[in-house]
Amino acid sequence: MREEWINIYGKKTEIIKKLQEVGLSQQNSENILDLLTKESTLICEDETYQVEPCKEESDSKMLSFMLLEYNYFINIRVATVFLLSVLLDNSIRLPITSGYLAARGLKRLVEKIDENSGVKCILIEILRSQNKTGKVDILNDFCGECCNNNLKCCFHNENKCMCTTEKVESIMEQLADMGILKKEGEIYRYDPLGIM
């Protein structure tokens, strides 16, 4: 395994065990697999997350259907795993942060990517976009509706989003200062190499 990449293949229990060896808790490993299954667009084009049914022979077709297992193939950056962990839970307790990530200064990002300030919401929306980009009007398509109701955000008011374009720009600038986004004219692009 290269230092900056996690490259693993196997059944769910094997994947969780391997992610734990990297430094994730069992719960965080399961949450990351669930998140990637639901939102595979969160990773970059050069990263891979695939889930395929296991092709095991069985005497009974029904038994085979009932015991269907999956193989996972994951090839993603350590920084991406770290960022996904932060998006899932800001109280990171990873041994990995005290080694590889701390050496690269990534631990300081945990405190800055919080729900209350709206940073986590904007980052999630950029990661959800097809090209991992966004402009300051990224929330306009939601017509004032909250796009991440599960987050505890200071702009959330009775399922409405009170975040202004000016606030979005400020958040995107903050993410650019952290090295998570790269500003290209009016576009802010997720930059996984910028945070490494």
C-alpha atoms as an extended CHARMM CRD file, in Angstrom:
* protein
*
       196  EXT
         1         1  MET       CA              0.0000000000        0.0000000000        0.0000000000  PROA      1               0.0000000000
         2         2  ARG       CA              1.3970000000        3.3680000000       -0.9880000000  PROA      2               0.0000000000
         3         3  GLU       CA              1.5500000000        5.8650000000        1.8420000000  PROA      3               0.0000000000
         4         4  GLU       CA             -1.0050000000        8.2790000000        0.3490000000  PROA      4               0.0000000000
         5         5  TRP       CA             -3.4380000000        5.6270000000       -0.9520000000  PROA      5               0.0000000000
         6         6  ILE       CA             -5.6480000000        2.9270000000        0.4880000000  PROA      6               0.0000000000
         7         7  ASN       CA             -6.0640000000        0.0210000000       -1.9420000000  PROA      7               0.0000000000
         8         8  ILE       CA             -8.1550000000       -2.8570000000       -0.5910000000  PROA      8               0.0000000000
         9         9  TYR       CA            -10.3710000000       -5.6460000000       -1.9340000000  PROA      9               0.0000000000
        10        10  GLY       CA            -12.6210000000       -8.1660000000       -0.1870000000  PROA      10              0.0000000000
        11        11  LYS       CA            -15.8850000000       -8.8240000000        1.6000000000  PROA      11              0.0000000000
        12        12  LYS       CA            -17.3610000000       -6.2260000000        3.9480000000  PROA      12              0.0000000000
        13        13  THR       CA            -15.9150000000       -7.7770000000        7.1150000000  PROA      13              0.0000000000
        14        14  GLU       CA            -12.4540000000       -7.9370000000        5.5140000000  PROA      14              0.0000000000
        15        15  ILE       CA            -12.6780000000       -4.3290000000        4.3060000000  PROA      15              0.0000000000
        16        16  ILE       CA            -13.7280000000       -3.1070000000        7.7560000000  PROA      16              0.0000000000
        17        17  LYS       CA            -10.8290000000       -5.0070000000        9.3280000000  PROA      17              0.0000000000
        18        18  LYS       CA             -8.3650000000       -3.4870000000        6.8460000000  PROA      18              0.0000000000
        19        19  LEU       CA             -9.7440000000        0.0180000000        7.4190000000  PROA      19              0.0000000000
        20        20  GLN       CA             -9.3370000000       -0.5410000000       11.1600000000  PROA      20              0.0000000000
        21        21  GLU       CA             -5.6760000000       -1.4360000000       10.5380000000  PROA      21              0.0000000000
        22        22  VAL       CA             -5.2910000000        1.9610000000        8.8620000000  PROA      22              0.0000000000
        23        23  GLY       CA             -6.6860000000        3.6170000000       11.9840000000  PROA      23              0.0000000000
        24        24  LEU       CA            -10.4620000000        3.9050000000       11.5970000000  PROA      24              0.0000000000
        25        25  SER       CA            -12.8430000000        2.6350000000       14.2520000000  PROA      25              0.0000000000
        26        26  GLN       CA            -15.2100000000       -0.1800000000       13.2770000000  PROA      26              0.0000000000
        27        27  GLN       CA            -18.1800000000        2.2120000000       13.3610000000  PROA      27              0.0000000000
        28        28  ASN       CA            -16.3780000000        4.8050000000       11.2380000000  PROA      28              0.0000000000
        29        29  SER       CA            -15.3560000000        2.0930000000        8.7330000000  PROA      29              0.0000000000
        30        30  GLU       CA            -18.9550000000        0.9140000000        8.4030000000  PROA      30              0.0000000000
        31        31  ASN       CA            -20.2050000000        4.4930000000        8.0840000000  PROA      31              0.0000000000
        32        32  ILE       CA            -17.6870000000        5.2580000000        5.3320000000  PROA      32              0.0000000000
        33        33  LEU       CA            -18.7200000000        2.1450000000        3.3770000000  PROA      33              0.0000000000
        34        34  ASP       CA            -22.4000000000        3.1100000000        3.7490000000  PROA      34              0.0000000000
        35        35  LEU       CA            -21.6730000000        6.6950000000        2.6880000000  PROA      35              0.0000000000
        36        36  LEU       CA            -19.6810000000        5.6020000000       -0.3730000000  PROA      36              0.0000000000
        37        37  THR       CA            -22.4190000000        3.1290000000       -1.3490000000  PROA      37              0.0000000000
        38        38  LYS       CA            -25.0560000000        5.8790000000       -1.2110000000  PROA      38              0.0000000000
        39        39  GLU       CA            -22.8960000000        8.7400000000       -2.5270000000  PROA      39              0.0000000000
        40        40  SER       CA            -20.1570000000        7.2510000000       -4.7070000000  PROA      40              0.0000000000
        41        41  THR       CA            -19.7470000000       10.6390000000       -6.3990000000  PROA      41              0.0000000000
        42        42  LEU       CA            -17.9600000000       11.9510000000       -3.2990000000  PROA      42              0.0000000000
        43        43  ILE       CA            -14.6620000000       10.4880000000       -4.5110000000  PROA      43              0.0000000000
        44        44  CYS       CA            -12.5150000000       11.8480000000       -7.3400000000  PROA      44              0.0000000000
        45        45  GLU       CA            -12.3320000000       10.4520000000      -10.8750000000  PROA      45              0.0000000000
        46        46  ASP       CA             -8.9740000000        8.7740000000      -10.2420000000  PROA      46              0.0000000000
        47        47  GLU       CA            -10.3240000000        7.0490000000       -7.1170000000  PROA      47              0.0000000000
        48        48  THR       CA            -12.3740000000        3.8470000000       -7.2040000000  PROA      48              0.0000000000
        49        49  TYR       CA            -15.1930000000        2.4050000000       -5.1130000000  PROA      49              0.0000000000
        50        50  GLN       CA            -16.9220000000       -0.6680000000       -6.5230000000  PROA      50              0.0000000000
        51        51  VAL       CA            -19.2790000000       -3.2170000000       -4.9990000000  PROA      51              0.0000000000
        52        52  GLU       CA            -19.9600000000       -6.5060000000       -6.7730000000  PROA      52              0.0000000000
        53        53  PRO       CA            -21.9410000000       -9.5830000000       -5.7030000000  PROA      53              0.0000000000
        54        54  CYS       CA            -19.7340000000      -12.5610000000       -4.8030000000  PROA      54              0.0000000000
        55        55  LYS       CA            -19.9670000000      -15.3530000000       -7.3480000000  PROA      55              0.0000000000
        56        56  GLU       CA            -20.0360000000      -18.4000000000       -5.1170000000  PROA      56              0.0000000000
        57        57  GLU       CA            -21.6020000000      -21.6800000000       -6.1590000000  PROA      57              0.0000000000
        58        58  SER       CA            -24.3880000000      -23.1130000000       -4.0390000000  PROA      58              0.0000000000
        59        59  ASP       CA            -26.6090000000      -26.2090000000       -4.1900000000  PROA      59              0.0000000000
        60        60  SER       CA            -29.7230000000      -24.1560000000       -3.6640000000  PROA      60              0.0000000000
        61        61  LYS       CA            -30.5440000000      -21.0560000000       -5.6670000000  PROA      61              0.0000000000
        62        62  MET       CA            -32.7130000000      -19.7790000000       -2.8110000000  PROA      62              0.0000000000
        63        63  LEU       CA            -29.9350000000      -20.2860000000       -0.2710000000  PROA      63              0.0000000000
        64        64  SER       CA            -27.5470000000      -18.4650000000       -2.5900000000  PROA      64              0.0000000000
        65        65  PHE       CA            -29.9940000000      -15.5650000000       -2.8680000000  PROA      65              0.0000000000
        66        66  MET       CA            -30.4820000000      -15.3740000000        0.9050000000  PROA      66              0.0000000000
        67        67  LEU       CA            -26.7490000000      -15.4180000000        1.6540000000  PROA      67              0.0000000000
        68        68  LEU       CA            -25.7220000000      -12.9360000000       -1.0210000000  PROA      68              0.0000000000
        69        69  GLU       CA            -22.4380000000      -11.2770000000       -0.1070000000  PROA      69              0.0000000000
        70        70  TYR       CA            -20.5260000000       -8.5370000000       -1.8370000000  PROA      70              0.0000000000
        71        71  ASN       CA            -16.9100000000       -7.8620000000       -2.6720000000  PROA      71              0.0000000000
        72        72  TYR       CA            -15.6760000000       -4.3000000000       -2.2880000000  PROA      72              0.0000000000
        73        73  PHE       CA            -12.8450000000       -2.7410000000       -4.2390000000  PROA      73              0.0000000000
        74        74  ILE       CA            -11.5510000000        0.5460000000       -2.8320000000  PROA      74              0.0000000000
        75        75  ASN       CA             -8.6600000000        2.6000000000       -4.1590000000  PROA      75              0.0000000000
        76        76  ILE       CA             -8.7720000000        6.0680000000       -2.5980000000  PROA      76              0.0000000000
        77        77  ARG       CA             -6.4280000000        8.5950000000       -1.0520000000  PROA      77              0.0000000000
        78        78  VAL       CA             -5.8490000000        8.5920000000        2.6940000000  PROA      78              0.0000000000
        79        79  ALA       CA             -6.7960000000       12.2840000000        2.5940000000  PROA      79              0.0000000000
        80        80  THR       CA            -10.1840000000       11.3650000000        1.0760000000  PROA      80              0.0000000000
        81        81  VAL       CA            -10.8310000000        8.8250000000        3.8380000000  PROA      81              0.0000000000
        82        82  PHE       CA             -9.8920000000       11.4720000000        6.3800000000  PROA      82              0.0000000000
        83        83  LEU       CA            -12.1920000000       14.0470000000        4.7780000000  PROA      83              0.0000000000
        84        84  LEU       CA            -15.0930000000       11.5620000000        4.6290000000  PROA      84              0.0000000000
        85        85  SER       CA            -14.4950000000       10.7540000000        8.3070000000  PROA      85              0.0000000000
        86        86  VAL       CA            -14.6910000000       14.4500000000        9.1330000000  PROA      86              0.0000000000
        87        87  LEU       CA            -17.8960000000       14.8200000000        7.0960000000  PROA      87              0.0000000000
        88        88  LEU       CA            -19.4240000000       11.9010000000        8.9970000000  PROA      88              0.0000000000
        89        89  ASP       CA            -18.1710000000       12.8040000000       12.4570000000  PROA      89              0.0000000000
        90        90  ASN       CA            -16.0170000000       15.7260000000       13.5670000000  PROA      90              0.0000000000
        91        91  SER       CA            -14.8730000000       13.9510000000       16.7190000000  PROA      91              0.0000000000
        92        92  ILE       CA            -12.1380000000       12.0000000000       14.9260000000  PROA      92              0.0000000000
        93        93  ARG       CA            -10.2330000000        9.5850000000       17.1000000000  PROA      93              0.0000000000
        94        94  LEU       CA             -8.0050000000        8.0740000000       14.4360000000  PROA      94              0.0000000000
        95        95  PRO       CA             -4.4680000000        6.9160000000       15.2120000000  PROA      95              0.0000000000
        96        96  ILE       CA             -3.8270000000        7.8160000000       11.5850000000  PROA      96              0.0000000000
        97        97  THR       CA             -4.2640000000       11.4970000000       12.4640000000  PROA      97              0.0000000000
        98        98  SER       CA             -1.3890000000       11.4240000000       14.8820000000  PROA      98              0.0000000000
        99        99  GLY       CA              0.9280000000        9.9700000000       12.2320000000  PROA      99              0.0000000000
       100       100  TYR       CA              0.4540000000       10.5050000000        8.5290000000  PROA      100             0.0000000000
       101       101  LEU       CA             -2.2860000000       13.1110000000        8.7400000000  PROA      101             0.0000000000
       102       102  ALA       CA             -0.7990000000       15.1440000000       11.5800000000  PROA      102             0.0000000000
       103       103  ALA       CA              2.5040000000       15.2740000000        9.7250000000  PROA      103             0.0000000000
       104       104  ARG       CA              0.6830000000       16.8700000000        6.8220000000  PROA      104             0.0000000000
       105       105  GLY       CA             -1.2050000000       19.2760000000        9.0590000000  PROA      105             0.0000000000
       106       106  LEU       CA             -4.6010000000       17.7610000000        8.3150000000  PROA      106             0.0000000000
       107       107  LYS       CA             -5.6510000000       17.4140000000       11.9460000000  PROA      107             0.0000000000
       108       108  ARG       CA             -6.1620000000       21.1840000000       12.1250000000  PROA      108             0.0000000000
       109       109  LEU       CA             -8.9200000000       20.8500000000        9.5170000000  PROA      109             0.0000000000
       110       110  VAL       CA            -11.1300000000       18.8680000000       11.8820000000  PROA      110             0.0000000000
       111       111  GLU       CA            -11.9650000000       21.9250000000       13.9610000000  PROA      111             0.0000000000
       112       112  LYS       CA            -12.5890000000       24.0880000000       10.8920000000  PROA      112             0.0000000000
       113       113  ILE       CA            -14.9810000000       21.7480000000        9.0520000000  PROA      113             0.0000000000
       114       114  ASP       CA            -17.8900000000       22.0040000000       11.4300000000  PROA      114             0.0000000000
       115       115  GLU       CA            -21.6340000000       21.7990000000       10.9500000000  PROA      115             0.0000000000
       116       116  ASN       CA            -22.6460000000       24.9810000000       12.7330000000  PROA      116             0.0000000000
       117       117  SER       CA            -20.7790000000       27.4130000000       10.4890000000  PROA      117             0.0000000000
       118       118  GLY       CA            -22.1130000000       25.9090000000        7.2390000000  PROA      118             0.0000000000
       119       119  VAL       CA            -18.6530000000       24.7560000000        6.1050000000  PROA      119             0.0000000000
       120       120  LYS       CA            -19.5920000000       21.0680000000        6.1470000000  PROA      120             0.0000000000
       121       121  CYS       CA            -22.7660000000       21.7080000000        4.1130000000  PROA      121             0.0000000000
       122       122  ILE       CA            -20.9790000000       23.6650000000        1.3800000000  PROA      122             0.0000000000
       123       123  LEU       CA            -18.1810000000       21.0920000000        1.1790000000  PROA      123             0.0000000000
       124       124  ILE       CA            -20.6850000000       18.2300000000        0.8900000000  PROA      124             0.0000000000
       125       125  GLU       CA            -22.4970000000       20.0110000000       -1.9470000000  PROA      125             0.0000000000
       126       126  ILE       CA            -19.2330000000       20.5840000000       -3.8360000000  PROA      126             0.0000000000
       127       127  LEU       CA            -18.2680000000       16.9330000000       -3.3910000000  PROA      127             0.0000000000
       128       128  ARG       CA            -21.7200000000       15.8530000000       -4.6150000000  PROA      128             0.0000000000
       129       129  SER       CA            -21.3960000000       17.8570000000       -7.8360000000  PROA      129             0.0000000000
       130       130  GLN       CA            -20.3080000000       15.9690000000      -10.9310000000  PROA      130             0.0000000000
       131       131  ASN       CA            -17.0250000000       17.8450000000      -11.3950000000  PROA      131             0.0000000000
       132       132  LYS       CA            -16.4170000000       18.4810000000       -7.6610000000  PROA      132             0.0000000000
       133       133  THR       CA            -16.8440000000       22.2010000000       -8.3240000000  PROA      133             0.0000000000
       134       134  GLY       CA            -19.1290000000       24.9850000000       -7.2280000000  PROA      134             0.0000000000
       135       135  LYS       CA            -19.7600000000       28.6900000000       -7.5210000000  PROA      135             0.0000000000
       136       136  VAL       CA            -21.0410000000       31.0340000000       -4.8410000000  PROA      136             0.0000000000
       137       137  ASP       CA            -24.5870000000       30.3590000000       -6.1050000000  PROA      137             0.0000000000
       138       138  ILE       CA            -24.3060000000       26.6180000000       -5.3020000000  PROA      138             0.0000000000
       139       139  LEU       CA            -27.3410000000       26.7550000000       -2.9940000000  PROA      139             0.0000000000
       140       140  ASN       CA            -29.6140000000       28.6780000000       -5.4050000000  PROA      140             0.0000000000
       141       141  ASP       CA            -30.9710000000       25.4980000000       -7.0250000000  PROA      141             0.0000000000
       142       142  PHE       CA            -32.5810000000       24.5540000000       -3.7030000000  PROA      142             0.0000000000
       143       143  CYS       CA            -34.7850000000       27.6870000000       -3.7870000000  PROA      143             0.0000000000
       144       144  GLY       CA            -34.3190000000       28.4570000000       -0.0980000000  PROA      144             0.0000000000
       145       145  GLU       CA            -34.8770000000       24.8700000000        1.0590000000  PROA      145             0.0000000000
       146       146  CYS       CA            -32.2440000000       23.2890000000        3.2970000000  PROA      146             0.0000000000
       147       147  CYS       CA            -30.1940000000       20.7660000000        1.2970000000  PROA      147             0.0000000000
       148       148  ASN       CA            -28.7190000000       18.9950000000        4.3290000000  PROA      148             0.0000000000
       149       149  ASN       CA            -31.4440000000       18.8350000000        6.9570000000  PROA      149             0.0000000000
       150       150  ASN       CA            -29.4200000000       16.3390000000        8.9890000000  PROA      150             0.0000000000
       151       151  LEU       CA            -26.7660000000       18.9700000000        9.7820000000  PROA      151             0.0000000000
       152       152  LYS       CA            -26.9920000000       21.3730000000       12.7100000000  PROA      152             0.0000000000
       153       153  CYS       CA            -26.1960000000       24.5670000000       10.8430000000  PROA      153             0.0000000000
       154       154  CYS       CA            -26.5820000000       28.1760000000       11.9830000000  PROA      154             0.0000000000
       155       155  PHE       CA            -28.3100000000       28.9330000000        8.6520000000  PROA      155             0.0000000000
       156       156  HSD       CA            -30.9550000000       26.2170000000        9.1180000000  PROA      156             0.0000000000
       157       157  ASN       CA            -34.3150000000       27.6420000000       10.1720000000  PROA      157             0.0000000000
       158       158  GLU       CA            -37.3970000000       25.3900000000       10.0600000000  PROA      158             0.0000000000
       159       159  ASN       CA            -36.1740000000       23.4470000000        6.9720000000  PROA      159             0.0000000000
       160       160  LYS       CA            -35.2380000000       26.6950000000        5.2420000000  PROA      160             0.0000000000
       161       161  CYS       CA            -31.7060000000       27.7670000000        4.3980000000  PROA      161             0.0000000000
       162       162  MET       CA            -30.8750000000       31.3310000000        5.3740000000  PROA      162             0.0000000000
       163       163  CYS       CA            -27.3260000000       31.2220000000        3.9630000000  PROA      163             0.0000000000
       164       164  THR       CA            -26.6180000000       34.1140000000        1.5960000000  PROA      164             0.0000000000
       165       165  THR       CA            -24.4030000000       34.1400000000       -1.4720000000  PROA      165             0.0000000000
       166       166  GLU       CA            -21.9550000000       36.3330000000        0.4580000000  PROA      166             0.0000000000
       167       167  LYS       CA            -21.7480000000       33.7590000000        3.2630000000  PROA      167             0.0000000000
       168       168  VAL       CA            -21.2320000000       30.9440000000        0.7320000000  PROA      168             0.0000000000
       169       169  GLU       CA            -18.3920000000       32.9110000000       -0.8410000000  PROA      169             0.0000000000
       170       170  SER       CA            -16.8270000000       33.4370000000        2.5800000000  PROA      170             0.0000000000
       171       171  ILE       CA            -17.0690000000       29.6990000000        3.3340000000  PROA      171             0.0000000000
       172       172  MET       CA            -15.5820000000       28.7760000000       -0.0450000000  PROA      172             0.0000000000
       173       173  GLU       CA            -12.7210000000       31.2120000000        0.5170000000  PROA      173             0.0000000000
       174       174  GLN       CA            -12.1390000000       29.6160000000        3.9210000000  PROA      174             0.0000000000
       175       175  LEU       CA            -12.0300000000       26.1560000000        2.3050000000  PROA      175             0.0000000000
       176       176  ALA       CA             -9.6170000000       27.5100000000       -0.3210000000  PROA      176             0.0000000000
       177       177  ASP       CA             -7.3850000000       28.9140000000        2.4410000000  PROA      177             0.0000000000
       178       178  MET       CA             -7.3610000000       25.4510000000        4.0490000000  PROA      178             0.0000000000
       179       179  GLY       CA             -6.2460000000       23.9180000000        0.7510000000  PROA      179             0.0000000000
       180       180  ILE       CA             -9.4040000000       21.8440000000        0.3090000000  PROA      180             0.0000000000
       181       181  LEU       CA            -10.7060000000       23.9500000000       -2.5790000000  PROA      181             0.0000000000
       182       182  LYS       CA             -8.8020000000       25.6390000000       -5.3600000000  PROA      182             0.0000000000
       183       183  LYS       CA            -10.1840000000       28.8510000000       -6.8240000000  PROA      183             0.0000000000
       184       184  GLU       CA            -10.1980000000       29.0330000000      -10.6270000000  PROA      184             0.0000000000
       185       185  GLY       CA            -11.8340000000       32.3110000000      -11.6280000000  PROA      185             0.0000000000
       186       186  GLU       CA            -15.3880000000       32.1470000000      -10.2620000000  PROA      186             0.0000000000
       187       187  ILE       CA            -15.2380000000       28.3750000000       -9.7590000000  PROA      187             0.0000000000
       188       188  TYR       CA            -14.0780000000       26.6060000000       -6.6060000000  PROA      188             0.0000000000
       189       189  ARG       CA            -12.7600000000       23.0860000000       -7.2610000000  PROA      189             0.0000000000
       190       190  TYR       CA            -12.1370000000       20.3130000000       -4.7240000000  PROA      190             0.0000000000
       191       191  ASP       CA             -8.3830000000       19.7660000000       -4.6150000000  PROA      191             0.0000000000
       192       192  PRO       CA             -7.4560000000       16.4830000000       -2.8560000000  PROA      192             0.0000000000
       193       193  LEU       CA             -3.7670000000       17.1700000000       -3.4660000000  PROA      193             0.0000000000
       194       194  GLY       CA             -4.0580000000       20.6100000000       -1.8840000000  PROA      194             0.0000000000
       195       195  ILE       CA             -4.7820000000       19.1480000000        1.5420000000  PROA      195             0.0000000000
       196       196  MET       CA             -1.9160000000       16.6700000000        1.4210000000  PROA      196             0.0000000000
